[in-house]
Coordinates of C-alpha atoms in Angstrom, one line a residue:
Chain H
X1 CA -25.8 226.1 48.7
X2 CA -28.5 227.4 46.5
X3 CA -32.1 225.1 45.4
X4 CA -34.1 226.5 42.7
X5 CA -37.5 225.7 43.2
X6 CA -39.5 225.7 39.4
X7 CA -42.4 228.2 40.3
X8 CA -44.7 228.0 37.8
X9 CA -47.6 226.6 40.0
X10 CA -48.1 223.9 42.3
X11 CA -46.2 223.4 45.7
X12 CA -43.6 225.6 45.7
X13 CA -43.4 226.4 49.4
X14 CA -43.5 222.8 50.8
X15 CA -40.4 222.0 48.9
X16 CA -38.5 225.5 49.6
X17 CA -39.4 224.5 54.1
X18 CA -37.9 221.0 53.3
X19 CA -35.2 222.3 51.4
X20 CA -34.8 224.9 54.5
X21 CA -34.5 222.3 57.1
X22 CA -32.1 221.1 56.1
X23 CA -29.9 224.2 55.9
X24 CA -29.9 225.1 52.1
X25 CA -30.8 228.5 50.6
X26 CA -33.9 228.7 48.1
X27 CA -34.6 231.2 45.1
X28 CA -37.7 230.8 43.2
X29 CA -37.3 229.7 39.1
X30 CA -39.7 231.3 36.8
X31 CA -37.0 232.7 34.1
X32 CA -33.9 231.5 32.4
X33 CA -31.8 233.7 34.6
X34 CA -33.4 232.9 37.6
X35 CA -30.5 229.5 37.3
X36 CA -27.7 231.1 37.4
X37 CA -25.9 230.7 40.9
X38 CA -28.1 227.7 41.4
X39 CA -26.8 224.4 42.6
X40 CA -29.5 222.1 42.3
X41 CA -32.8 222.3 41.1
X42 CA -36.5 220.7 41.7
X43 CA -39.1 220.6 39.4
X44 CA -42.6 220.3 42.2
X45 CA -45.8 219.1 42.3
X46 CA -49.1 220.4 40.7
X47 CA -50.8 220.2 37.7
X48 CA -48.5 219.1 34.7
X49 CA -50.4 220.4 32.3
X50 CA -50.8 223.9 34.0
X51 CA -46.8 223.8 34.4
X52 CA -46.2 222.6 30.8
X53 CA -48.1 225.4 29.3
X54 CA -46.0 227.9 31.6
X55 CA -43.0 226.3 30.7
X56 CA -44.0 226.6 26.8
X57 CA -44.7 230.3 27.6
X58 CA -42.2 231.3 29.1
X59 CA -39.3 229.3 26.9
X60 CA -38.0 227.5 30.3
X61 CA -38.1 223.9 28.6
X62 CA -34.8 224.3 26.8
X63 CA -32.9 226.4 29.5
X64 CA -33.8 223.7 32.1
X65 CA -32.6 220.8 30.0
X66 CA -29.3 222.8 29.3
X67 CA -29.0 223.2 33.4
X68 CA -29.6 219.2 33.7
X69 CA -27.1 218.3 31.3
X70 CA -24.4 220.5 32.9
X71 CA -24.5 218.1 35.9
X72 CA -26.3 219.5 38.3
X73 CA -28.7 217.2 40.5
X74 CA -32.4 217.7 39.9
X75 CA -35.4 216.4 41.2
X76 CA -38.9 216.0 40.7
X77 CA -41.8 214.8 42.3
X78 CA -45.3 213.3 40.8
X79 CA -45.4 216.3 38.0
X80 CA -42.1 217.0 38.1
X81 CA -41.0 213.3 37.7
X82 CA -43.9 213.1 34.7
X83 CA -41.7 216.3 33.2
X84 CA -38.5 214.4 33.7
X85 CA -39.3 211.6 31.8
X86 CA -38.5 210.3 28.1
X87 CA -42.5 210.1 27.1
X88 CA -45.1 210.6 28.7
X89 CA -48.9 208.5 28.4
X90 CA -52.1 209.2 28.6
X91 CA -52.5 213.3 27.7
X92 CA -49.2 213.5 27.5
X93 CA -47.7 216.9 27.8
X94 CA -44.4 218.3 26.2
X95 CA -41.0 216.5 28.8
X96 CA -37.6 216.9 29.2
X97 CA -36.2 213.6 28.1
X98 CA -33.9 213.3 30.7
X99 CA -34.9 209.6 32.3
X100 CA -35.2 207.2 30.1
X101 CA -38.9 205.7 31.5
X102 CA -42.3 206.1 30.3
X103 CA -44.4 207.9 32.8
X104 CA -47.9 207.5 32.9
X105 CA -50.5 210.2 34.4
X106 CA -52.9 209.8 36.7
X107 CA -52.3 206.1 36.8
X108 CA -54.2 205.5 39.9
X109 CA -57.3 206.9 39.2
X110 CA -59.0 210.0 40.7
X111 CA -58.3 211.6 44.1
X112 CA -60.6 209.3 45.6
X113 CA -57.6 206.9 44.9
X114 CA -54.8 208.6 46.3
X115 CA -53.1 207.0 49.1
X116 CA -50.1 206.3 51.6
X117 CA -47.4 203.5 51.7
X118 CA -44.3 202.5 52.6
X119 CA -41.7 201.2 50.0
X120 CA -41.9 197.4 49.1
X121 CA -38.9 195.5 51.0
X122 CA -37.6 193.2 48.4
X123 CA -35.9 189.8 49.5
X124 CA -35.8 191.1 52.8
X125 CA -34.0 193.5 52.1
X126 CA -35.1 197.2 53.4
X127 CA -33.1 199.5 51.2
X128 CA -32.1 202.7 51.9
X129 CA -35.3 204.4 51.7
X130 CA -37.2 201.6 54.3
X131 CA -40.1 202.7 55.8
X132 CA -40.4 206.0 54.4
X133 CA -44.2 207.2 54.2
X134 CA -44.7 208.3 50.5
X135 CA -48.1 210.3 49.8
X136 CA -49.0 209.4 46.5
X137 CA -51.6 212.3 45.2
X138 CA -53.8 211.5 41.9
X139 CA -50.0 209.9 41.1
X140 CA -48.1 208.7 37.7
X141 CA -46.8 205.7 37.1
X142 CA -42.8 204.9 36.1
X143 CA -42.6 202.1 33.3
X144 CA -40.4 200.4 31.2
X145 CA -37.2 202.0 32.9
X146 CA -33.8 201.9 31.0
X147 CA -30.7 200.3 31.5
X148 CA -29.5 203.7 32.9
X149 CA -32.3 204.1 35.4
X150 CA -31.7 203.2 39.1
X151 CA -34.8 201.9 41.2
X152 CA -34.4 203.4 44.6
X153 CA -37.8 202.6 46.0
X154 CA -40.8 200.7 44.8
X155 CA -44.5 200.5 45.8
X156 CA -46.8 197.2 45.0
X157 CA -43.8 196.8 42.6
X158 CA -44.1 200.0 40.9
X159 CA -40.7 201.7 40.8
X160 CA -41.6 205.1 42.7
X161 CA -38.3 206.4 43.2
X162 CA -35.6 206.6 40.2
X163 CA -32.1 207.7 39.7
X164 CA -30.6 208.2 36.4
X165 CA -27.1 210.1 36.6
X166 CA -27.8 213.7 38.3
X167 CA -31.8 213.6 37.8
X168 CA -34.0 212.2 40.9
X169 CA -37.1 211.7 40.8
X170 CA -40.2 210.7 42.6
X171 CA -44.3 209.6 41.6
X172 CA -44.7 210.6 45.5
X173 CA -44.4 213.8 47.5
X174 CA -41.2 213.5 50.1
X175 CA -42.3 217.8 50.6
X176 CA -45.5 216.8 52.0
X177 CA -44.0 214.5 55.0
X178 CA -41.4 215.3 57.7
X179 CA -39.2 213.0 56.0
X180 CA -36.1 214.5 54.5
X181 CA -34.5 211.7 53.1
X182 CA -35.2 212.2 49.2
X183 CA -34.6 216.5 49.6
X184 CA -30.9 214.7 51.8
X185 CA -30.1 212.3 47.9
X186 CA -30.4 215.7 46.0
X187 CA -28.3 218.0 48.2
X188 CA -25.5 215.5 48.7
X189 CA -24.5 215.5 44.7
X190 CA -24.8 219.2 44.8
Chain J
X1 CA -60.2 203.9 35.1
X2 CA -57.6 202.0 37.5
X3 CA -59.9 201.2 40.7
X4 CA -58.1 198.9 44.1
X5 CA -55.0 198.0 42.0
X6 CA -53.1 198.7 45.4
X7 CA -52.4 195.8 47.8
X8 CA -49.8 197.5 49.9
X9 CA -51.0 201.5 49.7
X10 CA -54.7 200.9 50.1
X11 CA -55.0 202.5 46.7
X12 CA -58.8 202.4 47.4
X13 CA -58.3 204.9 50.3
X14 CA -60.6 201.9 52.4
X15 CA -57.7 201.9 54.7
X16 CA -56.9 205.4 55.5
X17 CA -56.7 206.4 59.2
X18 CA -58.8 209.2 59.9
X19 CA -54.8 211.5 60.3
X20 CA -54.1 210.1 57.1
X21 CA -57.0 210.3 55.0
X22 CA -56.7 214.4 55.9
X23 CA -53.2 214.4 54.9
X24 CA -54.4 213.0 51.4
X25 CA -57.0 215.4 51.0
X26 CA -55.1 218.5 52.2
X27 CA -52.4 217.2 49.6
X28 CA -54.7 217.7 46.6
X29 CA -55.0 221.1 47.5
X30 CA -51.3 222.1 47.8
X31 CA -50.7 220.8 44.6
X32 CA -53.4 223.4 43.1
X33 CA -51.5 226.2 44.8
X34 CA -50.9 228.8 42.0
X35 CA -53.0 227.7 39.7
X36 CA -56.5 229.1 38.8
X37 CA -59.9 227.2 38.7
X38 CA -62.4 227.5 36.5
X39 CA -66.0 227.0 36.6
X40 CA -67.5 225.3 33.5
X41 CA -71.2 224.0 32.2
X42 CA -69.7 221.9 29.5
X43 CA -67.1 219.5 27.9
X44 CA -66.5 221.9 25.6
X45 CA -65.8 224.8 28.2
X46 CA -63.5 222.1 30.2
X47 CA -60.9 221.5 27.0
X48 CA -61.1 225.3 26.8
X49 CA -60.0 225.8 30.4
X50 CA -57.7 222.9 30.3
X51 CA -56.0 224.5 27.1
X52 CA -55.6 228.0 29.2
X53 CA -53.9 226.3 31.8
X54 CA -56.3 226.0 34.7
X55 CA -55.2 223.6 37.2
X56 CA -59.1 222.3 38.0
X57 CA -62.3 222.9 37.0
X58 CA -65.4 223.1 38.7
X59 CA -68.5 221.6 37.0
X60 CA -71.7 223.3 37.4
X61 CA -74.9 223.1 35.9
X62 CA -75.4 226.8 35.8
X63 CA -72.6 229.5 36.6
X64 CA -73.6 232.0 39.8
X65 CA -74.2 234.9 37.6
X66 CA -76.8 232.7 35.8
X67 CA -78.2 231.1 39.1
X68 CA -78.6 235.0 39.6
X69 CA -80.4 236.1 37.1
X70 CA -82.7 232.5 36.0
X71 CA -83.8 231.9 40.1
X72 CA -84.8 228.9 41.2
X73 CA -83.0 226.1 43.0
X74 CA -79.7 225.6 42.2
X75 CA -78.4 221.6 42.6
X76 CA -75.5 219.4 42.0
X77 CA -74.6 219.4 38.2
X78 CA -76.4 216.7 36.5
X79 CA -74.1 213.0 36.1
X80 CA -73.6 213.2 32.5
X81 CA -72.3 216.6 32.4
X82 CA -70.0 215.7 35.2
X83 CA -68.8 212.2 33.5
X84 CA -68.5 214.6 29.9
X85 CA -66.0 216.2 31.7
X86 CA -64.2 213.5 33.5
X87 CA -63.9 212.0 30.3
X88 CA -62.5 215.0 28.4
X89 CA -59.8 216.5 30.4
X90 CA -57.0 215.3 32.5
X91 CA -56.9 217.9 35.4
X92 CA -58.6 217.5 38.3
X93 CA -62.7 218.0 38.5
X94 CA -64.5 219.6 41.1
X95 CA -68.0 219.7 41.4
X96 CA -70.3 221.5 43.9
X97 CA -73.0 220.4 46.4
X98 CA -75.8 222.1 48.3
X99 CA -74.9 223.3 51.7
X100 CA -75.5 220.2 54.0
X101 CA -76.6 217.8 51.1
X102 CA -74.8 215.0 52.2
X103 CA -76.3 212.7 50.0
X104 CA -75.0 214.7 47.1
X105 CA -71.8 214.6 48.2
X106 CA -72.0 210.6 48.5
X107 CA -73.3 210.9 44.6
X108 CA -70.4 212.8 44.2
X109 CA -67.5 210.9 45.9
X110 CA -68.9 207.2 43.8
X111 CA -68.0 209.3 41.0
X112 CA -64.8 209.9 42.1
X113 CA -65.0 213.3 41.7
X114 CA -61.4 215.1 42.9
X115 CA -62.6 217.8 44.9
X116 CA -66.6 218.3 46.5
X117 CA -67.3 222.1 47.0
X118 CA -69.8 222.3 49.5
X119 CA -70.7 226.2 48.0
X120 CA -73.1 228.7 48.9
X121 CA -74.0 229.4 45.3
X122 CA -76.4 226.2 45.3
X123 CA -79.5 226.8 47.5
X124 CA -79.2 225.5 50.9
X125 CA -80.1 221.8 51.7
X126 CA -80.1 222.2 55.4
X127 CA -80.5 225.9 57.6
X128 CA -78.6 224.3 60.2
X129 CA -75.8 222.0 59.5
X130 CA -72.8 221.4 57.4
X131 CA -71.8 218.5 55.4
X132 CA -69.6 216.0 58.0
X133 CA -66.8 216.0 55.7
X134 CA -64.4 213.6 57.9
X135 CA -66.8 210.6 56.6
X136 CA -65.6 211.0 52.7
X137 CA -62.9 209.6 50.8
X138 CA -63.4 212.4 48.8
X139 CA -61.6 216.3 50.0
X140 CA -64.1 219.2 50.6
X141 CA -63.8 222.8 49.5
X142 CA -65.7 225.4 51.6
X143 CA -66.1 228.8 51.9
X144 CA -65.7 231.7 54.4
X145 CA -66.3 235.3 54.7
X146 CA -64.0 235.3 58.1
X147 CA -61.8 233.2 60.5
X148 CA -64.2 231.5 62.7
X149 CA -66.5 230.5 59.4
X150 CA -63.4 228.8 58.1
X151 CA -62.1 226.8 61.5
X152 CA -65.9 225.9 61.7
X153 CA -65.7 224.0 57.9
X154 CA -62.2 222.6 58.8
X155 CA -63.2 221.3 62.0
X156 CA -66.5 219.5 60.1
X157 CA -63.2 217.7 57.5
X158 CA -62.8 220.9 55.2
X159 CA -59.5 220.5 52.8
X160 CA -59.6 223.5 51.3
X161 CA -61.0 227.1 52.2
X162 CA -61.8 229.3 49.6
X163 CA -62.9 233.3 50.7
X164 CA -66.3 233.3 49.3
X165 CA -66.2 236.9 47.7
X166 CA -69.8 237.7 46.1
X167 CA -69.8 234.9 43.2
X168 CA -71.7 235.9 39.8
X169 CA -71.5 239.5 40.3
X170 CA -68.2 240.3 38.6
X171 CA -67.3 242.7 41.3
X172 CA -64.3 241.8 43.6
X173 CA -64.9 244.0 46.7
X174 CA -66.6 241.0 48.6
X175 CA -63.7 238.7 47.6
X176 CA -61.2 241.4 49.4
X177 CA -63.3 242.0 52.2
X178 CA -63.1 238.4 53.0
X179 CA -59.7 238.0 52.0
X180 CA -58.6 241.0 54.3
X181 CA -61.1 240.0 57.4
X182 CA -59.5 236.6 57.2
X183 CA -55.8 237.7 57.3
X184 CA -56.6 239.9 59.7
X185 CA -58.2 237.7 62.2
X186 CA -55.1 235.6 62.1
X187 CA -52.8 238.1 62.4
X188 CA -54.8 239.5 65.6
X189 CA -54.5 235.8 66.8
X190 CA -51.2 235.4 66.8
X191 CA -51.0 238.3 69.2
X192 CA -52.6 236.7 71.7
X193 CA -51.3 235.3 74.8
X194 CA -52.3 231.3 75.3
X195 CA -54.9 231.9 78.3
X196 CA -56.9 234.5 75.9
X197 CA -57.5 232.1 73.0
X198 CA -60.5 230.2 74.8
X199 CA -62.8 233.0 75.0
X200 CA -61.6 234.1 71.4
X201 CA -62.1 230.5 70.2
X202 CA -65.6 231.1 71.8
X203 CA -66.6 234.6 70.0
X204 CA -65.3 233.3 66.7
X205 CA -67.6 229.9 67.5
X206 CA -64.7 227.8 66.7
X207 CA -63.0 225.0 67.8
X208 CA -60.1 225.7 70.5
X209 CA -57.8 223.5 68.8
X210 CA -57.3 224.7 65.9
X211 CA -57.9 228.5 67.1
X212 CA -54.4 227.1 68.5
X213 CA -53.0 225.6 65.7
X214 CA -53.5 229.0 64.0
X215 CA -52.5 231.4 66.7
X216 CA -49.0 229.3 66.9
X217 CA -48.8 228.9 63.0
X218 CA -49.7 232.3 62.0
X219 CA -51.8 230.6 58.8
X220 CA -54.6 228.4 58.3
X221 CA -53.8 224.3 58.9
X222 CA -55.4 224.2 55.1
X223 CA -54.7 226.5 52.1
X224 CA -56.8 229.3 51.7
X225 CA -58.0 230.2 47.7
X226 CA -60.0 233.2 46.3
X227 CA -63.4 233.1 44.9
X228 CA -66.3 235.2 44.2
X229 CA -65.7 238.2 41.8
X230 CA -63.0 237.6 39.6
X231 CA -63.6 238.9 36.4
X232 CA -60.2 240.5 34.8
X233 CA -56.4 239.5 35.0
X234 CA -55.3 242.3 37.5
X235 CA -58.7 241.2 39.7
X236 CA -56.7 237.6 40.6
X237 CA -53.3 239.3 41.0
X238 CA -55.1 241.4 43.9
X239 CA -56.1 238.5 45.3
X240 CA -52.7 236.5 45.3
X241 CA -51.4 239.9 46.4
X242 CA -54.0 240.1 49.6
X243 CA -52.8 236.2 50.2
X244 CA -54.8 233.9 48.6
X245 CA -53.0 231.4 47.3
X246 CA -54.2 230.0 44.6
X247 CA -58.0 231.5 42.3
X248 CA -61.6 230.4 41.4
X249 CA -63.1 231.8 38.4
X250 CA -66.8 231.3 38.1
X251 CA -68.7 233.6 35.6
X252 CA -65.6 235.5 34.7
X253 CA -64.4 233.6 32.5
X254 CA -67.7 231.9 30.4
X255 CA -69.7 235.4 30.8
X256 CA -66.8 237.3 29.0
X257 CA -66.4 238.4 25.1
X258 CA -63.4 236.2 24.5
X259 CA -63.8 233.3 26.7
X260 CA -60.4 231.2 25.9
X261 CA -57.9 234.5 25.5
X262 CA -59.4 235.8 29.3
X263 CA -58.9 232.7 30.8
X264 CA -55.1 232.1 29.4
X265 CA -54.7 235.6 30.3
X266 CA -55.7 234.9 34.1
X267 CA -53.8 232.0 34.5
X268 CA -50.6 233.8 33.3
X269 CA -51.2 236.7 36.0
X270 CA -52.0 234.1 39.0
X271 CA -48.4 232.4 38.1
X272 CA -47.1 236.1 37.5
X273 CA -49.1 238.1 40.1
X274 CA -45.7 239.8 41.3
X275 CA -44.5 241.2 38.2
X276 CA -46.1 243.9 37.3
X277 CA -44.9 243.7 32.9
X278 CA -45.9 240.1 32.8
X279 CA -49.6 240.9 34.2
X280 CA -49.7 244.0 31.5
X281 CA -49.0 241.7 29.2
X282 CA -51.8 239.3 30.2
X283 CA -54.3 242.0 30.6
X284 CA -54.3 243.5 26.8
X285 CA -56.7 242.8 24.5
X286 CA -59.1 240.8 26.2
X287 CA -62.5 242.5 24.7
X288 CA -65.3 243.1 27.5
X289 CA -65.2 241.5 30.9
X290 CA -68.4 240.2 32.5
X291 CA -71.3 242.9 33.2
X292 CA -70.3 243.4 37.2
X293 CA -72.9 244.1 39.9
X294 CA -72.9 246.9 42.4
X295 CA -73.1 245.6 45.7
X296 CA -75.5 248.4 46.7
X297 CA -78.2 247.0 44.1
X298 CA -77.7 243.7 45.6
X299 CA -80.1 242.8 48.6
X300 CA -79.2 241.0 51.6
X301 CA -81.4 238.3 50.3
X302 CA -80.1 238.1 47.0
X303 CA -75.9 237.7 48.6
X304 CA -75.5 234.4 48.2
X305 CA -72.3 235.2 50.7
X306 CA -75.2 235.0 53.7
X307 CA -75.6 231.6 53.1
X308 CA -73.7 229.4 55.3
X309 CA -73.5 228.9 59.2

């Protein structure tokens, strides 16, 4: 099995060592034909506007929404969830459309607000992402979700972990930890 | 601005652990791997480096080649200037501090500035000592002409390590003699056996752990950026090529004839530094580059490299 890895900027290589561990081959996505022979796809973390404008430049925005609608599981974390999304607030950049939530950047606050948790357990009941360490870095928020979008995880209530269909994504980093579980959700429905 | 709306994540940072609060700040700096970023005075200049695609910028009150030629001491960029910018654009803002001005650097972090660059270019606050950069919420960016200079800032809480190249003289022969020395001390680490890294540890004049940590690892426990020097497109490709991994543009981009093309034009050869058409493409018509320095004309006084300890 093959993960592209979007690398336009941000942190390519911590996904492509997760992705690794777990057995899975990874080619780097910078051009349209750079997703063919691909099986699944992440969209990383970094800068959202930095990775919109290479995006625009290069002309990946349609080719990647054309590789998402075929099927194929994709996921995104922090940027690449706030790329994911149906719109996006405060300076919003140009998204993909394909979860129907409104993201919201740098919902947090500064770096100086960045933090740690563990999902919220809900009714007592742990869920199957319990007790995984999420690293939330200068972070977006996921609001108003759709009737289409599944809340895997949720932090001080905040959904933080989202399914809609074949599109994952996350507000927190799963590549920074030694956690595999969320890099595990995407290579399964390859 | 959304302050301790976290109950359960200690959104306030208040309740990192020490591990934890590292992990954070090294975090930032992953996420700006890639990218380029870009020194600015003003608003203005942030919006223009924010429209090119840089992934930070660094506010200053005064960019090195400036500093250079006005004299004088050099200090943290002024509050308003720094808030101007915070206000303006949406990617993270940096903002430097004198060497060992730790009071600065609290200034800084109430601000909730992203990143604090503890940088040579500002004149020194303390001949001794270095910032302890464990006690801030806040990640530091230092930087380091070889190995043991950069274990020495990581040990003292460093984030991020930046080469520190010759900045404000448009001339990028410091910047790969630093990136080179660097790589190159690791690479002679990892070639040692276990019972020889104490007494390395000890000529480099850095801590034996993470001499360790490196010599197993074969990289630094922190990314390691480019600085000092850039000035043209092909200038940050020979960086990324030499290993950095991600660039700082100080004068280059502001001191040049077309301030908003060069710095679009940068940015799209850091993302493409390993194909050859697509940095071409970035590097035509660009109109003049910075006036560059010759190191030889430069004396030991006036390289702003020396300072640091």
């Amino acid at each position: 099995m093959k993960v592209g890895i979007l690398a336009i900027q941000g942190d390519v290589e911590a996904h492509a060592k997760a992705v690794e561990r777990l057995g899975a081959e990874t080619a780097w996505v910078r051009r349209e034909k750079d997703l063919a022979g691909i099986d699944a796809l992440i969209l990383p973390g970094g800068e959202s506007t930095t990775i919109s404008k290479g995006l625009e430049r290069v002309g990946l925005y349609e080719p990647l929404e054309t590789f998402a609608r075929s099927g194929k599981p994709v996921l995104g974390t922090c940027a690449g969830a706030l790329l994911l999304a149906r719109e996006i607030e405060n300076y919003p950049v140009r998204s993909l459309g394909l979860l129907d939530l409104v993201a919201v950047r740098n919902a947090y606050g500064t770096q100086v607000n960045s933090f740690a948790a563990v999902p919220d357990v809900i009714e007592g009941r742990p869920g199957p992402l319990e007790g995984l360490r999420c690293v939330f870095i200068r972070a977006p928020q996921l609001r108003r979700p759709g009737p289409e979008v599944e809340v895997l995880a949720r932090v001080d209530g905040w959904p933080v972990c989202v399914r809609q269909g074949n599109v994952l994504a996350t507000t927190f980093h799963p590549e920074l930890t030694d956690d595999t579980r969320i890099h595990q959700l995407l290579l399964e429905k390859a | 601005m959304s302050k301790n709306n976290s109950k359960n994540g200690n959104g306030s940072g208040e309740g990192r652990s020490s591990a934890e609060s590292f992990e954070i700040k090294v975090g930032l700096a992953e996420m700006m791997k890639g990218g380029v970023i870009m020194d600015v005075t003003t608003a203005e200049q942030a919006k223009i480096a924010e429209e090119a695609g840089a992934c930070a910028v660094m506010a200053l009150e005064r960019v090195p080649a400036d500093i250079r030629k006005e004299g004088g001491v050099a200090r943290m960029c002024s509050i308003e200037i720094i808030e101007g910018i915070q206000r303006t654009v949406s990617i993270p803002v940096m903002a430097k501090v004198r060497i060992g001005h730790f009071a600065e650097a609290r200034v800084l972090e109430q601000l909730g500035v992203d990143f604090i660059d503890e940088s040579e270019v500002l004149t020194p606050a303390d001949d001794a000592h270095h910032i302890d950069k464990h006690a801030y919420r806040s990640p530091f960016v230092c930087g380091c002409r070889d190995l043991g200079e950069a274990l020495r800032r990581i040990g003292e809480g460093a984030a991020m390590i930046r080469t520190k190249g010759e900045a404000g003289s448009g001339n990028i022969v410091e910047a790969v003699r630093h990136l080179r020395q660097v790589n190159g001390d690791i690479r002679a680490l990892t070639a040692l056996r276990p019972e020889e890294l104490a007494s390395r540890a000890k000529e480099l004049r850095a801590p034996l752990e993470l001499v360790q940590r490196v010599a197993e690892a074969g990289c630094l426990p922190v990314p390691n950026f480019a600085a000092g020097g850039i000035a043209t497109p092909a200038d940050a490709v020979l960086c990324m090529s030499l290993g950095a991994e991600a660039v700082f543009v100080g004068s280059g981009i502001f001191k040049s004839e077309d301030p908003a093309r060069r710095a679009a034009a940068v940015v799209r050869a850091t993302t493409h530094w390993n194909e050859p058409e697509e940095v071409l493409a970035a590097s035509r018509g660009l109109g003049s580059a910075m006036p560059g320095i010759e190191m030889e004309t430069l004396g030991e006084h006036e390289r702003l490299a020396n300072r640091g300890w």
